[in-house]
PDB file of C-alpha atoms and ligand atoms in Angstrom:
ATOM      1  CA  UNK A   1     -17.819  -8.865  -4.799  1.00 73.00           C
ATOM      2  CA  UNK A   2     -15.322  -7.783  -1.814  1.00 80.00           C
ATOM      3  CA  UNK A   3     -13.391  -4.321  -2.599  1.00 82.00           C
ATOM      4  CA  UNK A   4      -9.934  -3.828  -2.500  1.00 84.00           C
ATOM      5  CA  UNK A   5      -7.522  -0.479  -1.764  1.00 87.00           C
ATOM      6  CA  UNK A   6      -4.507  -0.952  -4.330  1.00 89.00           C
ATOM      7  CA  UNK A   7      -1.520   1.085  -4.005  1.00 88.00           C
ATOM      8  CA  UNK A   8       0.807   2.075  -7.246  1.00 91.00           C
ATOM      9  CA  UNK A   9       4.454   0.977  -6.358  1.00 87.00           C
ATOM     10  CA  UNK A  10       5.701   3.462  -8.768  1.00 91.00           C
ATOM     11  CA  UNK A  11       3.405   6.705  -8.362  1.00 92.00           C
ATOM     12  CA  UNK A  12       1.905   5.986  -4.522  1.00 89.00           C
ATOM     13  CA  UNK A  13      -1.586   6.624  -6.378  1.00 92.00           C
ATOM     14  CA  UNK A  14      -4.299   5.042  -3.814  1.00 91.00           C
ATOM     15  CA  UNK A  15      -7.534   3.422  -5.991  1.00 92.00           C
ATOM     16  CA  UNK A  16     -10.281   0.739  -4.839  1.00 90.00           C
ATOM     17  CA  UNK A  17     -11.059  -2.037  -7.305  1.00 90.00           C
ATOM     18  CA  UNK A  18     -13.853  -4.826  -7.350  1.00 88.00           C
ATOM     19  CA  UNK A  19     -12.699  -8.319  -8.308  1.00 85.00           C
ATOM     20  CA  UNK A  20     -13.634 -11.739  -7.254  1.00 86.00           C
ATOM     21  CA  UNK A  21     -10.850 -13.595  -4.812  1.00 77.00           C
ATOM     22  CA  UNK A  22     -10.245 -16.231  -7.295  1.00 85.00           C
ATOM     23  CA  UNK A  23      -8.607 -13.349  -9.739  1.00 84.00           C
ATOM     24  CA  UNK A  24      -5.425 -12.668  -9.282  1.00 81.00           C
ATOM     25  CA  UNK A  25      -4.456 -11.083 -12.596  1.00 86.00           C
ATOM     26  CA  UNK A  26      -2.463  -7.866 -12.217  1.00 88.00           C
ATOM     27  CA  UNK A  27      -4.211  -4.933 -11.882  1.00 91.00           C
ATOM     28  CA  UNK A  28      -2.261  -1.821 -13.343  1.00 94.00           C
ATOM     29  CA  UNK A  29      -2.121   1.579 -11.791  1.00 95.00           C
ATOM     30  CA  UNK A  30      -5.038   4.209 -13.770  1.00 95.00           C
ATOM     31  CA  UNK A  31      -2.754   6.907 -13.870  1.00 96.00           C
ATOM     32  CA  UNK A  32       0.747   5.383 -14.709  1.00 97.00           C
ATOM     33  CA  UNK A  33       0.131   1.878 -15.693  1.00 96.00           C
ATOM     34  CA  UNK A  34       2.853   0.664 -13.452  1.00 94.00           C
ATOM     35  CA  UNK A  35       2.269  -2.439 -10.722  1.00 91.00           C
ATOM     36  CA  UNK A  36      -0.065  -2.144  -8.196  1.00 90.00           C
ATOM     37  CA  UNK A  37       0.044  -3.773  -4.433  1.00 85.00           C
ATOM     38  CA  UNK A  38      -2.737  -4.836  -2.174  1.00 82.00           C
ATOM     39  CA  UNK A  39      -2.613  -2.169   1.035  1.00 77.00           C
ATOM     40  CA  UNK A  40      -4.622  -4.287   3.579  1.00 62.00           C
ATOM     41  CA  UNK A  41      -2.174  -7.207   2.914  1.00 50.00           C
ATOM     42  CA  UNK A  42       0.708  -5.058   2.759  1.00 45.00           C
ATOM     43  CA  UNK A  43       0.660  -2.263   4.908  1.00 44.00           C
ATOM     44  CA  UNK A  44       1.061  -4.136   8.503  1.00 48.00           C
ATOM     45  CA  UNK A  45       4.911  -5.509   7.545  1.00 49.00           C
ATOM     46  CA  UNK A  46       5.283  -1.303   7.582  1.00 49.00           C
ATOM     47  CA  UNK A  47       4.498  -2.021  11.455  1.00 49.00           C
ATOM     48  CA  UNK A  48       6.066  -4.601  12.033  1.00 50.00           C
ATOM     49  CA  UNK A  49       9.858  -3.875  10.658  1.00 50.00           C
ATOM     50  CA  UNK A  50      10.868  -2.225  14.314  1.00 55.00           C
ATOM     51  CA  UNK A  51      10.511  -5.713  15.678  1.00 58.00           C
ATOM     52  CA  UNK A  52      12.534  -7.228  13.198  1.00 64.00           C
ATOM     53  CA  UNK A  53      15.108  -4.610  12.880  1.00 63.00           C
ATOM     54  CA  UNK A  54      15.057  -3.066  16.712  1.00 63.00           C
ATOM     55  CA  UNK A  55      18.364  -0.865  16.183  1.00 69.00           C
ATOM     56  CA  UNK A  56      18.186  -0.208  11.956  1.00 64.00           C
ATOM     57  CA  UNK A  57      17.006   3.268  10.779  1.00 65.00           C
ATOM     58  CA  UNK A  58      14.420   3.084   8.258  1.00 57.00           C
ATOM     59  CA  UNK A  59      17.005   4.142   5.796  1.00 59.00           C
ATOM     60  CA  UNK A  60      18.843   0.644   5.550  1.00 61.00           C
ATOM     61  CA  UNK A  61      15.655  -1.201   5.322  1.00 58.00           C
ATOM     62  CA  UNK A  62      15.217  -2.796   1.817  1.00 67.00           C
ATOM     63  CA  UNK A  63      12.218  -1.168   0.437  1.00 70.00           C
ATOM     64  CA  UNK A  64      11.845   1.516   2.350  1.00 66.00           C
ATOM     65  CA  UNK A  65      11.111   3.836   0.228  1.00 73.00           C
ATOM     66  CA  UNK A  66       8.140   1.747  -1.169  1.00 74.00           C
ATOM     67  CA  UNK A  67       6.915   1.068   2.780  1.00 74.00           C
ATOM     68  CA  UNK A  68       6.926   4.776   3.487  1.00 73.00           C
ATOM     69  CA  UNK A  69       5.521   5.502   0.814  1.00 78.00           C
ATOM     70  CA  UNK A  70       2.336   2.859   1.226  1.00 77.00           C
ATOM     71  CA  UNK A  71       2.315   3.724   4.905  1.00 77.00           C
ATOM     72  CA  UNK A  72       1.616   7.494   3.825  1.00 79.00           C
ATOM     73  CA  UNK A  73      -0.766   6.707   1.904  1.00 80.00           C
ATOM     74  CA  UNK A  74      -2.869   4.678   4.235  1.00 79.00           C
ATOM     75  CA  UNK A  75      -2.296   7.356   6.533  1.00 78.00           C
ATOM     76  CA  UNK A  76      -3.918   9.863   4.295  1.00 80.00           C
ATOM     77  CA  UNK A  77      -6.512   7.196   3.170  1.00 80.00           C
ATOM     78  CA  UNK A  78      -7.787   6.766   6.319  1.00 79.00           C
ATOM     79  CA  UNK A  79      -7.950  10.485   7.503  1.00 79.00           C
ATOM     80  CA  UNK A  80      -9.878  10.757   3.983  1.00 82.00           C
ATOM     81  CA  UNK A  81     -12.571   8.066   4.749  1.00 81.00           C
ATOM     82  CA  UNK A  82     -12.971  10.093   8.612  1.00 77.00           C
ATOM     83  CA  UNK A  83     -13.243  13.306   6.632  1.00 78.00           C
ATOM     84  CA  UNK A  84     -10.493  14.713   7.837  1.00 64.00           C
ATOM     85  CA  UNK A  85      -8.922  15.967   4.873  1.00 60.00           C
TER      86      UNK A  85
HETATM   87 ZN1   ZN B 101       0.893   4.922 -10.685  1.00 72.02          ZN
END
């Protein structure tokens, strides 16, 4: 079964799940119950908003705070899985 890294929208909380592709039921956060996103298909629109938005500072972006947010915590993910935190 393939694993995924969730993200909580609400509390940034990072978790891994296992669930077959064909489930797409929503998957609540373990420590606040709120929604939970998907970081591998997420995460890269964090990269890509400079190209989109050249001159805009992250501040007027819509959603933001959420991209930060899920771009720290892939940051911090992956430093984690090098053991480097
Ligand atoms: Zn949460």
């Amino acid at each position: 079964m393939p694993h995924y890294d969730r993200i909580c929208i609400n509390c940034g909380n990072v978790f891994e799940i296992f669930r077959r592709m064909s489930d797409s039921s929503p998957v609540p956060c373990p420590k606040c119950k709120n929604e939970t996103q998907n970081i591998i298909l997420e995460a890269p629109t964090t990269f890509t908003r400079n190209i989109d938005h050249p001159d805009s500072p992250l501040d007027e972006i819509p959603g933001h705070e959420q991209k930060r947010k899920m771009a720290d915590a892939v940051i911090r993910k992956t430093l984690k899985d090098m053991g480097k935190l």
